[in-house]
Amino acid sequence: MVRREPGKTLLRALLTALVGLALGGAPAAAAAAGAPPSGCVPAISLDDAAGAERLLARVDALEAAGGGRAEIDAALAEEACLVRVSAATEVPPTSALVVSTPDVYRIATVNGRDRWVAMTDWAFQALPAYPMTGRQAVTTWFDSAVTPILQVVHHSGATDEYPNTSSEAAAAVNAFGVGFLITPAKSATDMNVATGRSALVFEGSGGGCKTLTARGAFAHTWYGTDINALSIAATGPTFGWTDTRYRALNVSQPATVSNVCG
């Protein structure tokens, strides 16, 4: 699978989104990258809009001086405790979990525009032996903008102990996809996120027709690790991991969707 690395422009766009999160009162810390380095105390905090604006100004200054990605990443790590997810600290997958390639279907034509649904399935192949207290995340994203219409996630146990639960309350939904945070429940023999599916209904965007690439992912946490923030971009989801330990990220193979017209 070919994976595109985010460039400086996309990095700045994501940091700009952080400003919006801060202004809206949502948790913004650590949303732009991976978990902070152990023991790191940020000189530039992202807890409010002023801090996010300071970070944007710092990135602008580095870019104006000709700074490359490595230099900007180093500054973000040193000054704001942000670490790029795709760096050496990339989160490994777990063999106990399968995330299927998204299924994408054309489902209707509304006011002359095709309407589609993208569905991402996941299933644990084995019950984790450890306790799970932090939230789990399922995401579906596109490499080009769409118009989201509605979203839902269903999840259940492998047995009747945890019946199917549905929710439309996305942690993140925008032109590039959707993400849900799910609070886990676990017994000795089952858990409420053993299997599930998320769905995003969408239309094309931007005029003209294009080919999209869709991917899905499931972010798994255990022991005390939690996910306290989630955002979606064309390059994929980013998670606010509360610890660099006790986490896994399984990413699906891509699905190609042709003739998505805006």
Tab-separated table of N, CA, C and O in Angstrom, residues 15 51 55 75 171 175 252 257 262:
chain	number	residue	atom	x	y	z
A	15	LEU	N	-2.828	22.080	12.147
A	15	LEU	CA	-2.620	22.964	13.285
A	15	LEU	C	-3.674	24.064	13.317
A	15	LEU	O	-4.118	24.495	14.373
A	51	GLY	N	-2.365	29.545	22.683
A	51	GLY	CA	-1.256	28.620	22.491
A	51	GLY	C	-1.215	28.056	21.092
A	51	GLY	O	-0.152	27.934	20.474
A	55	LEU	N	1.708	28.433	18.182
A	55	LEU	CA	2.322	27.326	17.452
A	55	LEU	C	2.231	27.550	15.947
A	55	LEU	O	3.183	27.279	15.210
A	75	ALA	N	11.104	21.017	16.052
A	75	ALA	CA	10.615	22.163	16.821
A	75	ALA	C	9.309	21.834	17.527
A	75	ALA	O	9.104	22.192	18.687
A	171	ALA	N	-16.898	11.551	17.135
A	171	ALA	CA	-15.896	12.411	17.765
A	171	ALA	C	-15.319	13.382	16.759
A	171	ALA	O	-14.845	14.465	17.124
A	175	ALA	N	-15.024	16.850	5.888
A	175	ALA	CA	-14.987	16.528	4.464
A	175	ALA	C	-14.095	15.336	4.147
A	175	ALA	O	-14.181	14.782	3.050
A	252	SER	N	-6.647	-0.526	7.489
A	252	SER	CA	-7.118	-1.410	6.421
A	252	SER	C	-6.347	-1.198	5.132
A	252	SER	O	-5.610	-0.214	4.973
A	257	VAL	N	-12.682	4.273	-5.225
A	257	VAL	CA	-14.070	4.595	-5.558
A	257	VAL	C	-14.053	5.564	-6.736
A	257	VAL	O	-13.558	6.685	-6.623
A	262	GLY	N	-19.334	15.842	-7.634
A	262	GLY	CA	-19.810	16.870	-6.725
A	262	GLY	C	-20.904	17.724	-7.326
A	262	GLY	O	-21.180	17.709	-8.498
